[in-house]
Each structure stands twice: as structure tokens, then as C-alpha cells.
Amino acid sequence: MAEAEQILEMSHISKSFPGVQALEDVSMGLAAGEVFAVVGENGAGKSTLIKILSGVYNADRGEIHLQGERVLLRGPKDAIERGINTIYQETSLVQDITVAENIFLGRQPTAGAGRIDWKRMLESARGILDSLSMHLAPNALVSALSSAQQQQVEIAKAFSRDAKIIIMDEPTASITVEDAENLFGIIRKITRAGASVIYISHRLKEIFQIADRVMVLRDGKTVSISGVKETSEGEIVKHMVGRDIGNLFGDASYQSGEKVVLEVRDLKRTGVYRNISFQLHAGEILGFSGLVGAGRSEIVRGIFGLDPVDGGEVLLGGQRLARSSPAAALKRGVAFVSEDRRLESIIHGFSVRANITILLLLRVLTRLGLISARKENGLAARYVKEFNVKTPSLEQLVMNLSGGNQQKVALAKCLSTNPLVLILDEPTKGIDVGAKKEIHTLIKELANRGVSIILVSSELPEIIGMCHRAAVIREGALVRIFAKAELTEENLIAAAVGHIGGGERHG
């Protein structure tokens, strides 16, 4: 777009933290009504860049110009007052008040004597929601809304402030395909109204659906800025990782065994899922697909013992697995990597070494109550090398690693127990394409060694590219299991939304 149309220029931005050059000489411009995508691997500098534009960080060097005027953003309030609003993955809404109250929080219209004019606030909120084609009730409690609906409230809140620039950080990470399409419609309305959007996402396919231009960051530097019509997904991936990574899902010729390792019979949890039955074979990768909220995660958490169940049984090697605790499941050879790695899969304040070895300290790495530092360091070093964890040392805090490397540490922790069955809930959620390739390779190597794997994923290409079979969950029921030859996006979506009959099982 022409230079005169630009409302934002970030010039020669640099930012460092102790031991890390997060950004180095990054420049970009943004035009009115443009959707500008920013992509890159974890640790490439995307978050640092948007936090500088949001006023959270101050740049070490460089300048920001808004509509031709140089500005200093001393905090998020400065950015908001200048028309820059950021919508993060985790919303900042107040859960126990209404949609309208959240939209106008701190800016409520008043009547006489400073009283809130509730009628005017509701009418104004309704006008904003209608203008963006958001089907939300202004007087609905935010706590009753879905993730996608709460995201819409955040957008309406920004729009109500007359935002000139809206930054969206991984906006489709936790919403359905249908909700994502709705979001794209809202973004188009925003840009037609003259506002601009900076769009951060790991999902390259949607970049080509919604963006006008895309900037690739690698190691804190700008690698390329191009119109989406002048580039391709393969070209972007090559810029992101510095090499051609080839097939993201690796070799498709691997085979699973015939032996049944895990069997689930009529597992149920009242009001959540019911009559879940399936078998998992030696070396098999069994996918769990379905819409967000269908019950996929709840089922695998029930199998592992993280959540309670009301009936049914789980058999490991033909013997019933007592539903007591995750510790009991681990002891029998079942390991689990949670979707929420920050809260349940890793301990942020612990080192890489401590995270990898924590499950083995009492069972293997101690003698007479004393931890063997030699054994512990040796084990951690082996898994860091095997999983290609990028860390300056074993003593680096896990919180300082990129998302992809945190996920590798979570996998290493589970694999250190030598499990027979590995349950992976959204193992590549929120990580970059290079790290995805590495984790996919690790998963297939584990299956080739005979580890049986349940893979829960919201990404249909991942289910199709990685799995021998896939079970589709809809509204708490297992409606169908597809064999490898039947794994297509059309089949999986049709089963997830109810266009393929319930109860039929293949494979």
C-alpha cells in the first residue's frame, strides 16, 4: 500500500533481555484498513514486538510513529489512548458482570448525580454488537459465554474505544472452525470501517484467508514482508525456519501392531460423556477428533485418572486399571501430557533437569533417600539430546524456553517413565511449524518403538497426517472410528457436526 496510507510505522526496533536479543532492527508499516499478519517460530520475537506496540515494554532502540507523529508509549494506557488495543489469548474480561458492563468498564455513561445510565449503556452496547454482526445479548453475564463469544466482547470493547489498531494474538487457538469463520467476518467489518488489524498466528492457512500482507520474523529479525498473493505457505515456512522442512507429518508408511494394549469399556461421566468404548493397539496412534467442547479432553483425563468417572472400566494389557490417581496410572505404564502445559505438564519455576526427572526421583534416582546427581544429570542430558531441546544448560528455568521446547520437556518428562501408553492432549497447540515437525517426528518414532499413543487434536491435518485411526467425539459420545483410508477432512467434519450417523464404528 502507498506510503501516504500508513497509520503506523515501527522503525529499527531493537529489544534485549538478559542473555537474549529478542528483537534487532525490526521495521514495519501498517495501512488503514489493512490486516497485517506476523508469523515466526516461538522465540522469533512476535510477542516482544506486540508488547512494545502495546506499551508493555519499552524498546531499547527505534521509533514508533502514529499517523506521522512520533509517540512514546509509556504503558498500556498510553497505547489505548492512542487507539491501539491488544486482544490476548487469555481475555481480560470481568467474568461476573455483563457484556455491556465489560464493553464500557471504566467509561460507563452517566445520568444526573453521576449515576450510571444503564439504559443508554445497554443501547450503546447493542449498537456496537449489531454493527459487528455479533449475536450477543448486552445484558448476558460474561461467565456464561463461550471462549469465542468472550473474544467477541473483547473486540467490541476495543471497537467502542474507537480503536485505530487492534492487535490479535493467536485469536483462533481455542475456538472452533465455525467460530473462526465468524471471527474473520468480524475482522472484515472492522477493516471496512477503517481500523487496522495486526494478526499473530501459527496457523498459516488462515493467514491466506484473512491477511493482506505477512511479515516473517526469525531470531528477532525481519526475514521478509510480502503480500499474501505474492507468496505461498511453503515459502513462509522456509523463511520461518531457515530451511525447507518438507512433509510436516513425516513418513506415512509406518504400521501398528495387532496386540491390544489398552481397552476402554463403556466409560462415562454424567453430563460430560457416555458409553466410551475403544481399543488401542501396540504402536498405534489413535486420534481423538471433534469440535471444541465435545468431550475429547475430558475422556482422556478420565482414562488417566485426573478427572473422576462414574462408570465403565479401563484395561491395560487385559488387566483392569484401578481408577485411583495419575500416580497409579503412571506406575502401570500410562503417561499423559496435558493440553495446559503451563499448569499441568511442566513446572515453570523448575529447571529443565528437574522437570525431566521429577517423576523418577523417588523410584529410580534415589538411594537411601539421597538423590544421585550423576544419574539425574545423565538422564536429563540424554533426553535433552534425544529430543533436541534448545536450552543453554540443564539448569535453565523452563519458563525461559520457547513454547516448542517447553513441550519437548513435557514429553521428555513422560517418556522418562518408559510408558506403554502415552496420551497427548493437543501436543502442538500454540507452537511454531518447526517445533511441530520435530514433535511429530518424535511421536512417530515412539510409535515405531511400540509405544501406543492417543493423540487429541483440533487440527484436522494433524489427525489425518499422524494417525492410524481416528475416533470422532460429538456431544460426549464416540460416534465413529475411521480407518486410515477414511481419514479425510470431509469425513471428520461431517461426523463431528452430525452429518454421519452416530454409533457406527469402523476399524
Coordinates of C-alpha atoms in Angstrom, one line a residue:
M1 CA 0.0 0.0 0.0
A2 CA 1.1 3.5 -0.6
E3 CA 3.2 5.3 2.0
A4 CA 0.6 8.0 2.5
E5 CA -1.9 5.5 3.6
Q6 CA 0.2 4.3 6.5
I7 CA -1.1 4.9 10.0
L8 CA 1.7 3.1 11.8
E9 CA 5.4 2.9 11.3
M10 CA 7.8 1.0 13.6
S11 CA 11.3 1.8 12.6
H12 CA 14.5 -0.1 13.6
I13 CA 13.1 -1.5 16.8
S14 CA 15.5 -3.4 19.0
K15 CA 15.0 -5.0 22.4
S16 CA 17.1 -7.2 24.6
F17 CA 16.7 -9.1 27.8
P18 CA 19.5 -10.6 29.9
G19 CA 21.2 -13.0 27.6
V20 CA 18.7 -12.7 24.8
Q21 CA 18.5 -10.3 21.8
A22 CA 14.7 -10.5 21.4
L23 CA 14.4 -8.0 18.5
E24 CA 17.1 -6.5 16.3
D25 CA 16.4 -3.6 13.9
V26 CA 12.8 -4.6 13.0
S27 CA 10.8 -2.2 10.9
M28 CA 7.2 -2.5 9.7
G29 CA 4.4 -0.2 8.5
L30 CA 0.6 -0.6 8.7
A31 CA -2.0 1.0 6.4
A32 CA -5.6 2.0 7.3
G33 CA -8.0 -0.9 6.8
E34 CA -5.2 -3.5 6.5
V35 CA -4.8 -6.9 8.1
F36 CA -1.1 -7.3 8.7
A37 CA 0.0 -10.8 9.8
V38 CA 3.1 -11.5 11.9
V39 CA 4.4 -15.1 11.9
G40 CA 7.5 -16.8 13.2
E41 CA 8.7 -19.7 15.3
N42 CA 8.3 -19.5 19.1
G43 CA 11.1 -17.2 20.3
A44 CA 11.2 -15.3 17.0
G45 CA 10.2 -12.0 18.7
K46 CA 6.5 -11.7 17.8
S47 CA 5.3 -11.3 21.4
T48 CA 8.0 -8.8 22.2
L49 CA 7.1 -6.7 19.1
I50 CA 3.4 -6.5 20.0
K51 CA 4.2 -5.8 23.7
I52 CA 6.3 -2.8 22.6
L53 CA 3.4 -1.6 20.4
S54 CA 1.0 -2.2 23.3
G55 CA 3.1 -0.2 25.8
V56 CA 4.0 -3.2 27.9
Y57 CA 7.7 -3.0 27.0
N58 CA 9.9 0.0 26.0
A59 CA 12.2 -0.6 23.0
D60 CA 15.9 -0.2 23.6
R61 CA 16.2 1.5 20.2
G62 CA 13.9 2.6 17.4
E63 CA 10.9 4.8 16.9
I64 CA 7.1 4.4 16.6
H65 CA 5.1 6.9 14.5
L66 CA 1.3 7.0 14.6
Q67 CA -0.3 8.9 11.7
G68 CA 3.0 10.6 11.1
E69 CA 3.6 11.7 14.7
R70 CA 6.4 10.1 16.8
V71 CA 5.0 8.7 20.0
L72 CA 6.4 7.3 23.2
L73 CA 4.2 4.6 24.7
R74 CA 5.0 4.6 28.5
G75 CA 2.4 1.9 29.3
P76 CA -0.7 0.1 28.0
K77 CA -2.9 3.1 29.0
D78 CA -0.9 5.3 26.6
A79 CA -1.4 2.8 23.8
I80 CA -5.1 2.5 24.4
E81 CA -5.5 6.3 24.4
R82 CA -3.6 6.4 21.1
G83 CA -6.1 3.9 19.6
I84 CA -4.0 0.7 20.0
N85 CA -5.9 -2.2 21.6
T86 CA -4.5 -5.7 22.1
I87 CA -6.6 -8.8 22.5
Y88 CA -4.5 -11.6 24.0
Q89 CA -5.3 -15.4 24.1
E90 CA -6.4 -15.1 27.7
T91 CA -9.1 -12.5 27.9
S92 CA -9.1 -9.7 30.5
L93 CA -12.8 -9.6 30.9
V94 CA -14.5 -9.4 34.3
Q95 CA -16.5 -12.7 34.5
D96 CA -19.3 -11.8 36.9
I97 CA -20.6 -8.7 35.1
T98 CA -22.5 -8.3 31.9
V99 CA -21.3 -7.9 28.3
A100 CA -22.3 -4.2 28.3
E101 CA -20.6 -3.5 31.6
N102 CA -17.4 -5.1 30.2
I103 CA -17.5 -3.1 27.0
F104 CA -17.8 0.2 28.9
L105 CA -15.8 -0.7 32.0
G106 CA -14.4 2.5 33.5
R107 CA -16.3 4.5 30.9
Q108 CA -19.9 3.9 31.8
P109 CA -22.3 6.6 30.5
T110 CA -23.8 8.6 33.4
A111 CA -27.0 10.4 34.2
G112 CA -27.6 13.0 36.8
A113 CA -25.6 13.0 40.1
G114 CA -23.0 10.7 38.5
R115 CA -25.4 7.7 38.4
I116 CA -24.7 5.1 35.7
D117 CA -27.2 5.4 32.8
W118 CA -27.9 1.7 32.4
K119 CA -30.4 2.2 29.6
R120 CA -28.0 4.2 27.5
M121 CA -25.2 1.8 28.2
L122 CA -27.3 -1.2 27.1
E123 CA -28.4 0.6 23.9
S124 CA -24.9 1.7 23.1
A125 CA -23.6 -1.9 23.6
R126 CA -26.3 -3.3 21.5
G127 CA -25.5 -0.8 18.7
I128 CA -21.8 -1.8 18.7
L129 CA -22.6 -5.6 18.8
D130 CA -25.1 -5.2 15.9
S131 CA -22.7 -3.2 13.8
L132 CA -20.2 -6.0 14.0
S133 CA -22.9 -8.8 13.5
M134 CA -22.2 -10.2 16.9
H135 CA -25.2 -12.1 18.2
L136 CA -24.7 -11.4 21.9
A137 CA -27.1 -10.1 24.5
P138 CA -25.7 -6.9 26.1
N139 CA -27.1 -8.0 29.5
A140 CA -25.7 -11.5 29.4
L141 CA -23.1 -12.5 32.0
V142 CA -19.7 -12.9 30.5
S143 CA -19.1 -16.1 32.6
A144 CA -21.9 -17.8 30.6
L145 CA -20.3 -17.1 27.3
S146 CA -18.0 -19.4 25.2
S147 CA -14.4 -18.6 24.5
A148 CA -15.3 -17.4 21.0
Q149 CA -18.1 -15.2 22.4
Q150 CA -15.8 -13.7 25.1
Q151 CA -13.3 -12.9 22.4
Q152 CA -16.1 -11.0 20.5
V153 CA -16.7 -9.0 23.7
E154 CA -13.0 -8.0 23.7
I155 CA -13.3 -6.9 20.1
A156 CA -16.5 -4.9 20.8
K157 CA -14.7 -3.3 23.8
A158 CA -11.8 -2.2 21.5
F159 CA -14.2 -1.0 18.8
S160 CA -16.1 1.1 21.4
R161 CA -12.9 2.9 22.2
D162 CA -12.6 4.0 18.5
A163 CA -9.6 1.8 18.1
K164 CA -7.4 2.5 15.1
I165 CA -5.3 -0.6 15.5
I166 CA -6.4 -3.9 17.0
I167 CA -3.7 -6.5 17.7
M168 CA -5.0 -10.1 17.9
D169 CA -2.6 -12.7 19.5
E170 CA -3.5 -16.2 18.3
P171 CA -7.2 -15.4 18.1
T172 CA -8.2 -18.9 16.8
A173 CA -6.1 -21.0 19.2
S174 CA -9.1 -22.1 21.3
I175 CA -12.2 -21.7 19.1
T176 CA -13.9 -23.9 16.6
V177 CA -13.6 -23.7 12.8
E178 CA -17.1 -22.2 12.6
D179 CA -16.2 -19.6 15.2
A180 CA -13.0 -18.8 13.3
E181 CA -15.1 -18.1 10.2
N182 CA -17.3 -15.8 12.2
L183 CA -14.2 -14.0 13.6
F184 CA -12.9 -13.5 10.0
G185 CA -16.3 -11.9 9.1
I186 CA -15.9 -9.5 12.1
I187 CA -12.3 -8.6 11.1
R188 CA -13.5 -7.7 7.6
K189 CA -16.2 -5.4 9.1
I190 CA -13.5 -3.8 11.3
T191 CA -11.2 -3.1 8.4
R192 CA -14.0 -1.8 6.2
A193 CA -14.7 0.7 8.9
G194 CA -11.1 1.9 8.6
A195 CA -9.4 0.3 11.5
S196 CA -6.4 -2.0 11.0
V197 CA -5.6 -5.4 12.4
I198 CA -2.2 -6.9 13.4
Y199 CA -2.8 -10.6 13.3
I200 CA -0.5 -13.1 15.1
S201 CA -1.0 -16.8 14.3
H202 CA 0.8 -20.1 14.0
R203 CA -2.0 -21.3 11.6
L204 CA -0.6 -20.4 8.2
K205 CA -3.7 -21.4 6.3
E206 CA -5.8 -18.7 7.9
I207 CA -3.1 -16.1 7.1
F208 CA -4.0 -16.6 3.5
Q209 CA -7.8 -16.3 4.3
I210 CA -7.7 -13.0 6.2
A211 CA -4.4 -11.1 5.8
D212 CA -3.3 -8.6 3.2
R213 CA 0.4 -8.8 4.0
V214 CA 2.6 -11.0 6.1
M215 CA 5.9 -10.4 8.0
V216 CA 8.1 -13.3 9.0
L217 CA 10.4 -12.9 12.0
R218 CA 13.3 -15.3 12.7
D219 CA 15.6 -14.9 15.7
G220 CA 14.4 -11.4 16.4
K221 CA 15.0 -10.1 12.8
T222 CA 12.7 -9.4 9.9
V223 CA 13.2 -12.0 7.2
S224 CA 10.5 -11.0 4.8
I225 CA 7.4 -8.8 4.3
S226 CA 5.2 -9.7 1.3
G227 CA 1.7 -9.5 0.1
V228 CA -0.1 -12.9 0.7
K229 CA -0.9 -13.1 -3.0
E230 CA 2.9 -12.9 -3.8
T231 CA 3.9 -15.7 -1.5
S232 CA 3.0 -19.3 -0.5
E233 CA 2.7 -21.4 2.6
G234 CA 5.8 -23.3 1.7
E235 CA 7.8 -20.0 1.2
I236 CA 6.7 -18.7 4.5
V237 CA 7.7 -21.9 6.3
K238 CA 11.1 -21.8 4.6
H239 CA 11.6 -18.2 5.8
M240 CA 10.4 -19.1 9.4
V241 CA 12.7 -22.0 9.9
G242 CA 15.5 -21.1 7.5
R243 CA 15.2 -24.4 5.7
D244 CA 12.7 -26.5 3.7
I245 CA 11.2 -28.8 6.4
G246 CA 9.4 -31.0 3.8
N247 CA 6.4 -33.0 4.8
L248 CA 5.2 -31.7 8.2
F249 CA 4.0 -35.1 9.3
G250 CA 6.8 -37.3 8.1
D251 CA 6.7 -40.9 6.7
A252 CA 3.2 -42.2 6.3
S253 CA 4.1 -45.9 5.7
Y254 CA 4.6 -47.0 9.3
Q255 CA 2.3 -49.8 10.7
S256 CA 0.8 -50.5 14.1
G257 CA 0.7 -53.9 15.7
E258 CA -2.3 -56.2 16.3
K259 CA -1.9 -56.6 20.1
V260 CA -4.5 -54.7 22.1
V261 CA -2.6 -52.7 24.8
L262 CA -5.4 -50.5 26.1
E263 CA -9.1 -51.2 26.1
V264 CA -11.8 -48.8 27.3
R265 CA -15.3 -50.2 28.0
D266 CA -18.4 -48.1 28.5
L267 CA -16.6 -45.2 30.3
K268 CA -18.9 -42.5 31.4
R269 CA -19.1 -39.3 33.4
T270 CA -22.6 -38.0 34.0
G271 CA -23.4 -34.9 31.9
V272 CA -20.0 -34.9 30.2
Y273 CA -19.6 -38.1 28.2
R274 CA -21.1 -41.6 28.0
N275 CA -20.5 -45.2 26.8
I276 CA -17.0 -44.6 25.5
S277 CA -15.5 -47.8 24.2
F278 CA -12.5 -48.4 22.0
Q279 CA -9.2 -50.4 21.7
L280 CA -5.7 -49.1 21.3
H281 CA -3.1 -51.4 19.7
A282 CA 0.7 -51.7 20.1
G283 CA 2.5 -48.9 18.3
E284 CA -0.8 -47.3 17.2
I285 CA -1.5 -43.6 17.1
L286 CA -5.2 -43.2 17.6
G287 CA -6.6 -39.7 17.0
F288 CA -9.4 -38.1 19.0
S289 CA -11.2 -35.5 16.8
G290 CA -14.3 -33.4 17.3
L291 CA -15.4 -29.9 17.9
V292 CA -14.2 -27.9 20.9
G293 CA -16.3 -28.8 23.9
A294 CA -17.3 -32.3 22.5
G295 CA -15.6 -34.0 25.5
R296 CA -12.3 -35.2 24.0
S297 CA -10.1 -33.9 26.7
E298 CA -12.5 -34.9 29.5
I299 CA -12.4 -38.5 28.2
V300 CA -8.6 -38.9 28.2
R301 CA -8.3 -37.1 31.6
G302 CA -10.8 -39.7 32.9
I303 CA -8.7 -42.6 31.5
F304 CA -5.6 -41.2 33.2
G305 CA -7.3 -40.6 36.5
L306 CA -7.0 -36.8 36.5
D307 CA -10.8 -36.4 36.5
P308 CA -13.5 -38.6 38.1
V309 CA -15.6 -41.1 36.1
D310 CA -19.0 -42.6 37.0
G311 CA -18.8 -45.9 35.4
G312 CA -17.0 -48.2 32.9
E313 CA -13.5 -49.6 33.0
V314 CA -10.0 -49.2 31.6
L315 CA -7.9 -52.3 30.9
L316 CA -4.2 -52.2 30.4
G317 CA -2.7 -55.5 29.0
G318 CA -6.0 -57.2 29.7
Q319 CA -5.9 -56.2 33.4
R320 CA -8.3 -53.6 34.9
L321 CA -6.6 -50.3 35.7
A322 CA -7.9 -49.0 39.0
R323 CA -9.3 -45.6 38.8
S324 CA -7.4 -44.2 41.7
S325 CA -4.9 -41.5 40.6
P326 CA -2.5 -40.4 37.9
A327 CA 0.3 -41.8 40.1
A328 CA -1.3 -45.3 39.9
A329 CA -1.7 -44.9 36.1
L330 CA 2.0 -43.9 35.8
K331 CA 3.0 -46.9 37.8
R332 CA 1.1 -49.2 35.4
G333 CA 2.7 -47.6 32.3
V334 CA 0.3 -44.8 31.2
A335 CA 1.6 -41.3 30.8
F336 CA -0.2 -38.1 30.0
V337 CA 0.8 -34.7 28.5
S338 CA -1.9 -32.1 29.3
E339 CA -3.3 -29.5 26.9
D340 CA -2.5 -26.9 29.5
R341 CA 1.3 -27.4 29.7
R342 CA 1.8 -24.3 31.9
L343 CA -0.4 -25.6 34.7
E344 CA -0.2 -29.4 34.4
S345 CA 2.7 -30.6 32.3
I346 CA 5.7 -28.5 33.4
I347 CA 6.7 -26.6 36.5
H348 CA 7.7 -23.1 35.3
G349 CA 10.0 -22.3 38.2
F350 CA 12.0 -25.5 37.9
S351 CA 15.0 -26.2 35.7
V352 CA 15.0 -28.3 32.6
R353 CA 16.7 -31.0 34.6
A354 CA 14.2 -31.0 37.4
N355 CA 11.2 -31.1 35.1
I356 CA 12.5 -34.1 33.1
T357 CA 13.5 -36.2 36.2
I358 CA 10.8 -35.3 38.7
L359 CA 8.6 -38.3 38.0
L360 CA 11.6 -40.7 38.7
L361 CA 13.2 -39.1 41.7
L362 CA 11.7 -41.4 44.3
R363 CA 11.6 -44.6 42.2
V364 CA 14.9 -44.7 40.3
L365 CA 17.2 -41.8 41.1
T366 CA 17.5 -42.1 44.9
R367 CA 19.4 -44.4 47.2
L368 CA 18.8 -44.4 50.9
G369 CA 16.7 -41.2 50.4
L370 CA 19.5 -39.4 48.6
I371 CA 19.2 -38.2 45.0
S372 CA 22.0 -39.3 42.7
A373 CA 23.0 -36.1 41.0
R374 CA 25.1 -38.1 38.5
K375 CA 22.1 -40.3 37.4
E376 CA 19.7 -37.3 37.4
N377 CA 22.0 -35.2 35.2
G378 CA 22.8 -38.1 32.9
L379 CA 19.1 -38.9 32.4
A380 CA 18.2 -35.2 31.7
A381 CA 21.1 -34.8 29.3
R382 CA 20.1 -37.9 27.4
Y383 CA 16.6 -36.6 26.8
V384 CA 17.7 -33.0 26.0
K385 CA 19.9 -34.5 23.3
E386 CA 17.3 -37.0 22.0
F387 CA 14.5 -34.5 21.9
N388 CA 16.7 -31.7 20.6
V389 CA 15.7 -29.3 23.4
K390 CA 17.2 -25.9 22.7
T391 CA 18.5 -24.8 26.1
P392 CA 21.8 -23.2 27.2
S393 CA 22.0 -25.7 30.1
L394 CA 20.2 -28.3 32.1
E395 CA 19.8 -25.6 34.8
Q396 CA 17.9 -23.2 32.6
L397 CA 14.4 -22.4 34.0
V398 CA 11.7 -24.0 31.8
M399 CA 9.8 -20.7 31.8
N400 CA 12.6 -19.2 29.8
L401 CA 12.3 -21.7 26.9
S402 CA 10.1 -21.3 23.8
G403 CA 6.7 -23.0 23.7
G404 CA 8.0 -25.8 21.5
N405 CA 10.9 -26.5 23.7
Q406 CA 8.7 -26.5 26.8
Q407 CA 6.5 -29.1 25.1
K408 CA 9.6 -31.2 24.3
V409 CA 10.5 -31.1 28.1
A410 CA 6.9 -32.2 28.9
L411 CA 7.3 -35.1 26.5
A412 CA 10.7 -36.0 27.9
K413 CA 9.3 -36.0 31.5
C414 CA 6.6 -38.5 30.5
L415 CA 8.9 -40.6 28.3
S416 CA 11.5 -40.9 31.1
T417 CA 9.0 -43.3 32.8
N418 CA 9.1 -45.7 29.8
P419 CA 5.3 -45.8 29.3
L420 CA 3.4 -48.4 27.4
V421 CA 0.7 -45.8 26.6
L422 CA 1.2 -42.1 26.0
I423 CA -1.8 -39.8 26.0
L424 CA -1.2 -36.4 24.2
D425 CA -3.8 -33.7 24.5
E426 CA -3.2 -31.0 21.9
P427 CA 0.6 -31.6 21.8
T428 CA 1.4 -29.0 19.2
K429 CA -1.1 -26.3 20.3
G430 CA 0.5 -22.8 20.2
I431 CA 3.9 -23.9 18.9
D432 CA 5.6 -23.0 15.6
V433 CA 5.8 -25.1 12.5
G434 CA 9.5 -26.1 13.0
A435 CA 8.8 -27.4 16.5
K436 CA 5.6 -29.1 15.2
K437 CA 7.7 -31.0 12.7
E438 CA 10.2 -32.1 15.4
I439 CA 7.4 -33.2 17.8
H440 CA 5.6 -35.1 15.0
T441 CA 8.8 -36.9 14.2
L442 CA 9.2 -37.8 17.9
I443 CA 5.7 -39.1 18.2
K444 CA 6.1 -41.4 15.1
E445 CA 9.5 -42.6 16.4
L446 CA 7.8 -43.5 19.7
A447 CA 5.0 -45.4 17.9
N448 CA 7.7 -47.2 15.8
R449 CA 9.3 -48.3 19.1
G450 CA 5.9 -49.8 20.2
V451 CA 4.5 -47.1 22.4
S452 CA 0.7 -46.8 22.0
I453 CA -0.4 -43.2 21.6
I454 CA -3.8 -41.4 21.9
L455 CA -3.5 -38.1 20.1
V456 CA -6.1 -35.4 20.9
S457 CA -6.0 -32.6 18.3
S458 CA -8.2 -29.8 17.0
E459 CA -6.2 -29.7 13.8
L460 CA -7.6 -32.0 11.2
P461 CA -4.4 -32.1 9.0
E462 CA -2.6 -33.3 12.2
I463 CA -5.1 -36.1 12.8
I464 CA -5.0 -37.2 9.1
G465 CA -1.2 -36.9 8.8
M466 CA -0.3 -38.6 12.1
C467 CA -2.9 -41.2 13.0
H468 CA -3.6 -44.8 12.0
R469 CA -7.2 -44.4 13.0
A470 CA -9.3 -41.5 14.4
A471 CA -12.3 -41.5 16.8
V472 CA -14.7 -38.7 16.4
I473 CA -16.3 -37.4 19.6
R474 CA -19.6 -35.4 19.4
E475 CA -21.5 -34.1 22.4
G476 CA -19.9 -36.6 24.7
A477 CA -20.4 -39.7 22.5
L478 CA -17.9 -41.6 20.4
V479 CA -19.8 -41.5 17.1
R480 CA -17.4 -43.2 14.8
I481 CA -13.9 -44.6 14.4
F482 CA -12.4 -44.0 11.0
A483 CA -9.7 -46.3 9.4
K484 CA -6.6 -44.7 7.9
A485 CA -8.0 -44.9 4.4
E486 CA -11.2 -43.0 5.5
L487 CA -9.3 -40.1 7.2
T488 CA -10.4 -37.0 5.2
E489 CA -11.3 -33.5 6.4
E490 CA -14.8 -34.0 4.9
N491 CA -15.4 -37.3 6.9
L492 CA -14.1 -35.9 10.2
I493 CA -16.1 -32.7 9.9
A494 CA -19.3 -34.5 8.8
A495 CA -19.0 -36.8 11.8
A496 CA -18.2 -34.0 14.2
V497 CA -21.3 -32.0 13.3
G498 CA -23.7 -34.9 12.9
H499 CA -23.9 -35.5 9.2
I500 CA -22.6 -39.0 9.6
G501 CA -24.7 -41.4 11.6
G502 CA -24.0 -42.0 15.3
G503 CA -22.9 -45.3 16.8
E504 CA -21.3 -46.7 13.6
R505 CA -17.7 -47.8 14.2
H506 CA -15.0 -48.7 11.7
G507 CA -11.5 -50.1 12.1

